[in-house]
Structures are given as structure tokens and as C-alpha cells.
Coordinates of C-alpha atoms in Angstrom, one line a residue:
X1 CA -11.9 50.6 -142.2
X2 CA -14.4 49.0 -139.8
X3 CA -14.8 45.2 -139.5
X4 CA -18.3 44.0 -139.4
X5 CA -19.9 40.6 -138.9
X6 CA -19.6 38.0 -141.6
X7 CA -16.4 36.4 -142.6
X8 CA -14.9 33.9 -145.0
X9 CA -13.1 30.6 -145.4
X10 CA -11.1 28.7 -148.0
X11 CA -11.3 29.0 -151.8
X12 CA -12.3 26.6 -154.6
X13 CA -10.6 26.5 -157.9
X14 CA -7.4 28.5 -158.6
X15 CA -5.9 30.0 -161.7
X16 CA -2.2 29.8 -161.9
X17 CA -0.6 32.5 -164.0
X18 CA 1.2 31.0 -167.0
X19 CA 4.0 32.4 -169.1
X20 CA 1.6 33.1 -171.9
X21 CA -0.2 35.7 -169.7
X22 CA 2.8 38.0 -170.0
X23 CA 3.3 37.5 -173.8
X24 CA 3.4 40.9 -175.5
X25 CA 3.5 42.8 -172.2
X26 CA 6.1 45.4 -172.0
X27 CA 8.1 46.2 -168.9
X28 CA 6.4 49.5 -168.4
X29 CA 2.9 48.0 -168.6
X30 CA 3.8 45.3 -166.1
X31 CA 5.1 48.0 -163.7
X32 CA 1.7 49.7 -163.8
X33 CA 0.0 46.4 -162.8
X34 CA 1.2 46.3 -159.2
X35 CA -0.6 43.8 -157.0
X36 CA -3.7 45.3 -155.3
X37 CA -7.1 44.3 -153.9
X38 CA -10.2 45.8 -155.4
X39 CA -13.7 45.5 -154.0
X40 CA -16.1 45.5 -157.0
X41 CA -19.8 46.4 -156.5
X42 CA -22.0 44.3 -158.7
X43 CA -25.3 46.1 -158.0
X44 CA -28.4 44.6 -156.5
X45 CA -29.0 41.7 -159.0
X46 CA -29.8 42.9 -162.5
X47 CA -26.6 42.4 -164.7
X48 CA -27.7 45.5 -166.7
X49 CA -27.0 47.6 -163.6
X50 CA -23.3 46.5 -163.4
X51 CA -21.1 49.5 -164.3
X52 CA -18.8 49.6 -167.3
X53 CA -15.9 50.2 -164.8
X54 CA -16.8 47.0 -162.9
X55 CA -16.8 45.0 -166.1
X56 CA -13.4 46.5 -167.1
X57 CA -11.8 45.7 -163.7
X58 CA -13.1 42.2 -163.7
X59 CA -11.9 41.6 -167.2
X60 CA -8.4 43.0 -166.4
X61 CA -7.9 41.3 -163.0
X62 CA -5.6 38.4 -162.6
X63 CA -7.9 36.8 -160.0
X64 CA -11.6 37.2 -159.2
X65 CA -13.0 36.0 -155.9
X66 CA -16.7 35.8 -155.0
X67 CA -18.3 35.1 -151.7
X68 CA -20.4 31.9 -151.5
X69 CA -22.1 29.9 -148.7
X70 CA -20.1 26.8 -149.8
X71 CA -17.4 26.0 -152.3
X72 CA -19.9 24.1 -154.5
X73 CA -22.5 26.8 -154.4
X74 CA -22.8 29.7 -156.8
X75 CA -23.3 32.9 -154.7
X76 CA -25.5 35.8 -155.9
X77 CA -22.6 38.0 -156.7
X78 CA -21.0 35.3 -158.8
X79 CA -24.2 34.7 -160.7
X80 CA -24.2 38.4 -161.7
X81 CA -20.6 38.1 -162.9
X82 CA -21.5 35.1 -165.0
X83 CA -24.1 37.2 -166.9
X84 CA -22.2 40.6 -167.0
X85 CA -18.7 39.1 -167.6
X86 CA -19.2 35.6 -169.0
X87 CA -15.5 35.3 -169.8
X88 CA -14.3 35.9 -166.3
X89 CA -13.1 32.9 -164.2
X90 CA -14.3 33.1 -160.6
X91 CA -12.7 31.5 -157.6
X92 CA -14.9 31.2 -154.5
X93 CA -14.5 32.1 -150.9
X94 CA -17.0 30.4 -148.7
X95 CA -18.2 32.9 -146.1
X96 CA -19.0 31.9 -142.6
X97 CA -21.6 34.1 -140.9
X98 CA -21.3 32.6 -137.4
X99 CA -19.5 34.4 -134.6
X100 CA -16.6 33.5 -132.5
X101 CA -13.6 31.2 -133.1
X102 CA -15.1 29.6 -136.2
X103 CA -15.5 33.0 -137.8
X104 CA -12.0 34.1 -136.9
X105 CA -10.4 31.0 -138.3
X106 CA -12.4 31.2 -141.5
X107 CA -11.5 34.8 -142.0
X108 CA -7.9 34.1 -141.5
X109 CA -7.9 31.3 -144.1
X110 CA -9.6 33.6 -146.6
X111 CA -7.2 36.4 -146.0
X112 CA -4.2 34.0 -146.3
X113 CA -5.6 32.9 -149.7
X114 CA -5.9 36.5 -151.0
X115 CA -2.5 37.4 -149.6
X116 CA -1.0 34.4 -151.5
X117 CA -2.3 35.8 -154.7
X118 CA -1.2 39.4 -153.9
X119 CA 2.3 38.1 -153.1
X120 CA 2.4 36.5 -156.5
X121 CA 2.0 40.0 -158.0
X122 CA -1.7 39.6 -159.0
X123 CA -4.4 42.2 -159.2
X124 CA -7.2 40.6 -157.1
X125 CA -10.9 41.6 -157.4
X126 CA -13.5 40.7 -154.9
X127 CA -17.1 41.0 -156.0
X128 CA -20.0 41.9 -153.8
X129 CA -23.7 42.7 -154.1
X130 CA -24.6 46.3 -154.1
X131 CA -21.7 48.6 -153.2
X132 CA -18.5 47.4 -151.5
X133 CA -18.7 50.2 -148.9
X134 CA -22.3 49.7 -147.8
X135 CA -23.0 46.7 -145.5
X136 CA -20.6 44.6 -147.5
X137 CA -18.4 41.6 -146.7
X138 CA -15.5 43.4 -148.4
X139 CA -14.3 45.7 -145.6
X140 CA -14.0 42.6 -143.3
X141 CA -11.8 40.8 -145.7
X142 CA -9.8 43.9 -146.7
X143 CA -9.0 44.6 -143.0
X144 CA -7.8 41.1 -142.5
X145 CA -5.6 41.4 -145.6
X146 CA -4.2 44.7 -144.4
X147 CA -3.3 43.2 -141.0
X148 CA -1.0 40.8 -142.9
X149 CA 0.2 43.2 -145.6
X150 CA -0.2 46.8 -144.4
X151 CA 1.3 48.2 -147.6
X152 CA -1.2 46.5 -150.0
X153 CA -3.2 49.0 -152.0
X154 CA -7.0 48.6 -151.5
X155 CA -9.4 50.1 -153.9
X156 CA -13.2 49.9 -154.5
X157 CA -15.4 50.2 -157.5
X158 CA -18.8 51.6 -156.5
X159 CA -22.0 49.7 -157.3
X160 CA -25.6 50.7 -157.6
X161 CA -27.4 50.1 -154.3
X162 CA -30.6 48.1 -153.7
X163 CA -32.4 51.2 -152.4
X164 CA -31.6 53.1 -155.6
X165 CA -32.9 50.2 -157.7
X166 CA -36.1 49.9 -155.5
X167 CA -36.8 53.6 -155.9
X168 CA -36.6 53.3 -159.6
X169 CA -38.7 50.1 -159.9
X170 CA -41.4 51.4 -157.6
X171 CA -41.5 55.0 -158.9
X172 CA -40.6 56.4 -155.5
X173 CA -38.9 59.8 -155.2
X174 CA -36.3 59.0 -152.5
X175 CA -35.2 62.5 -151.6
X176 CA -36.0 66.0 -152.8
X177 CA -35.2 69.6 -151.7
X178 CA -33.5 69.6 -148.3
X179 CA -34.8 66.1 -147.2
X180 CA -32.3 63.7 -145.8
X181 CA -32.0 59.9 -145.5
X182 CA -31.2 57.4 -142.7
X183 CA -30.1 53.9 -143.6
X184 CA -30.5 51.2 -141.0
X185 CA -30.2 47.5 -140.8
X186 CA -32.9 45.4 -139.1
X187 CA -30.6 42.4 -138.6
X188 CA -31.0 42.6 -134.8
X189 CA -34.7 43.4 -134.9
X190 CA -37.1 46.2 -136.0
X191 CA -36.3 48.3 -133.0
X192 CA -33.5 49.8 -135.0
X193 CA -36.2 51.8 -137.0
X194 CA -37.7 53.6 -134.0
X195 CA -35.4 56.6 -133.8
X196 CA -35.3 57.1 -137.5
X197 CA -39.1 57.0 -137.8
X198 CA -39.4 59.9 -135.3
X199 CA -38.0 62.3 -137.9
X200 CA -40.9 63.2 -140.2
X201 CA -38.6 65.1 -142.6
X202 CA -36.3 62.2 -143.2
X203 CA -36.6 59.2 -145.5
X204 CA -35.7 55.9 -144.0
X205 CA -34.2 52.9 -145.8
X206 CA -34.2 49.5 -144.1
X207 CA -31.8 46.7 -145.1
X208 CA -31.7 43.0 -144.2
X209 CA -35.0 42.9 -142.4
X210 CA -36.7 40.1 -144.2
X211 CA -37.4 37.9 -141.3
X212 CA -38.8 40.9 -139.4
X213 CA -40.9 42.3 -142.3
X214 CA -44.3 41.9 -140.5
X215 CA -42.9 43.6 -137.4
X216 CA -41.4 46.3 -139.5
X217 CA -44.8 46.9 -141.1
X218 CA -46.4 47.2 -137.7
X219 CA -43.9 49.7 -136.5
X220 CA -44.4 51.8 -139.6
X221 CA -48.2 51.7 -139.0
X222 CA -47.8 52.6 -135.4
X223 CA -45.6 55.6 -136.4
X224 CA -48.2 56.6 -139.1
X225 CA -45.7 56.0 -141.9
X226 CA -47.0 52.8 -143.5
X227 CA -48.7 54.7 -146.4
X228 CA -46.2 55.2 -149.2
X229 CA -43.7 52.7 -147.8
X230 CA -42.4 50.2 -150.4
X231 CA -40.5 47.0 -150.2
X232 CA -38.4 45.1 -152.7
X233 CA -37.2 41.5 -152.3
X234 CA -34.5 39.9 -154.4
X235 CA -34.2 42.9 -156.8
X236 CA -33.1 41.8 -160.2
X237 CA -32.9 38.2 -159.1
X238 CA -35.3 35.2 -159.5
X239 CA -38.2 35.5 -157.2
X240 CA -38.2 39.3 -157.2
X241 CA -41.1 41.1 -155.5
X242 CA -41.8 44.8 -155.4
X243 CA -44.8 46.6 -153.9
X244 CA -46.2 48.4 -150.9
X245 CA -45.0 47.2 -147.5
X246 CA -48.6 46.6 -146.4
X247 CA -49.1 44.2 -149.3
X248 CA -45.8 42.2 -148.8
X249 CA -45.8 41.9 -145.1
X250 CA -48.1 38.9 -144.7
X251 CA -45.1 36.8 -143.6
X252 CA -41.3 36.7 -143.4
X253 CA -39.3 37.4 -146.6
X254 CA -35.8 36.6 -147.6
X255 CA -32.6 38.2 -146.3
X256 CA -32.3 40.5 -149.3
X257 CA -35.3 42.8 -148.6
X258 CA -35.1 46.6 -148.9
X259 CA -37.7 49.0 -147.5
X260 CA -38.1 52.6 -148.4
X261 CA -40.1 54.9 -146.1
X262 CA -40.5 58.4 -147.7
X263 CA -40.5 61.5 -145.5
X264 CA -44.0 62.0 -143.9
X265 CA -43.9 65.8 -144.2
X266 CA -43.6 65.7 -148.0
X267 CA -46.7 67.3 -149.6

């Protein structure tokens, strides 16, 4: 499991398991609830796009953690949980996106908190936007937990991705026939698109390029691929915008921007 940038720090509230939680639970059923860490994809924003499996896992988990920018701030993933699973109690991990010693210390504190719950025999769920295996904070946290407890079972519940949602909302056919797709992130700048745009038979999806959206639009225009390209910002969340890249690229957008560039060879 690869570790990527973006880590976490300490938690907020906690839920201590009480005796009543085991009332009516047989020995055999307890044995099937071995402690494990589950990354749960909450989709891009619309609570109606949360899967039934995700709802079940969150309902059955002993502990639900959500990433947040601060312990007193409701993160986007938690806001989706509140709508899709209103009875779930969420504890927060405040994620630190800087690099260096601060990040490493924060990640260690978050992993220690999760390990504490796992050592207590809890089933721990960690919610994330989109899918937990696609540009998610979950692999970073899971890797840190595995460094401390190599035998811990780690599972994931897939979530609908932002580019799937954007394709649906914009009426864009993402792939057909033998076409293929390249998914890139523009966090480090729009230059990441250049190689992908050279392939006329491939669709290109761009994540996390909001601050570079005007430059992304210019690169698409220079490559002759601006026509048909669509963008979606804050999909399923307050402030959502969906439309042609050319019409939304008047200025920077938020971090949660997705761009779809269909294959240019498509008739």
C-alpha cells in the first residue's frame, strides 16, 4: 500500500464501549467481529450516492472516524455521513496537509488513536470522499497503522468516484468500445496533463486542479481538446457547478474540481 501526501493528527470525541453494547451478543457472534480497519468510500458528495454496503458498515462499526481540517470543523466526508447515516456517531481526525516533521508527528498521533481502538477489539471505520483507493487519505493512515500492528486486517468499501458522478450529471459518455482512460492529478501543476493529452484515443480525467483551472483550459485548447471537455466543482455539495471547461475557467476554482476530456478521435 503506497503512502501519499496528506496525514492526520489527534481525535475529538470518543465513544467508550459499555457493557450494554454486548447485551444479547452470543460468543459466536462476538468471535466474528474481530477488530479491523475499514476504509469506507462516501462518494463525491450526494448522500444518495452512498452505497448500501457503506451504510451497513458504518451502522455496524464500533468506531467511525472522519477526516477534518480541525477538531471543531465538520469535514465533507462527515457531512455526508450525517445525511446518509444520521444515527452514526463520528469521531474526528484532524488531517495535516503540510510536509515534514509536522506531518509525520500528526500521522503518528492519528495512527496511535486508531490502534488504541483496534487493541480494544473494535471494528473501526474511516470515511473518505469518493473511493478509499483513489487519491484518498485512507492508504496513508492504514499504512501507519500496519507499521504498528502488522497483523491488523484492513478492508475497503468502494465508493462512487467524482468522475463517474460528473459523467452522469453532464451527460458525458466517458468510455466506449476499446477506448481507455488516464487519471491524473494537477496538484503540482497543469503540466501533468501534457503526456495524457497526446493520446487522441484516450479519455483524460483530471483531479484536484482547481487552482490551475484556467491553465488547464489553456492546455486543453492548445492541444485541440477543449471542445467537449467538462468540469464539475463540489459535486453533490453546496456550491456545485457543472459545465463546459471553457465556461468555468474564468478563474480558480475549489480543490474539489474534476475535469473530463473525452477522446478526440471519437466520431
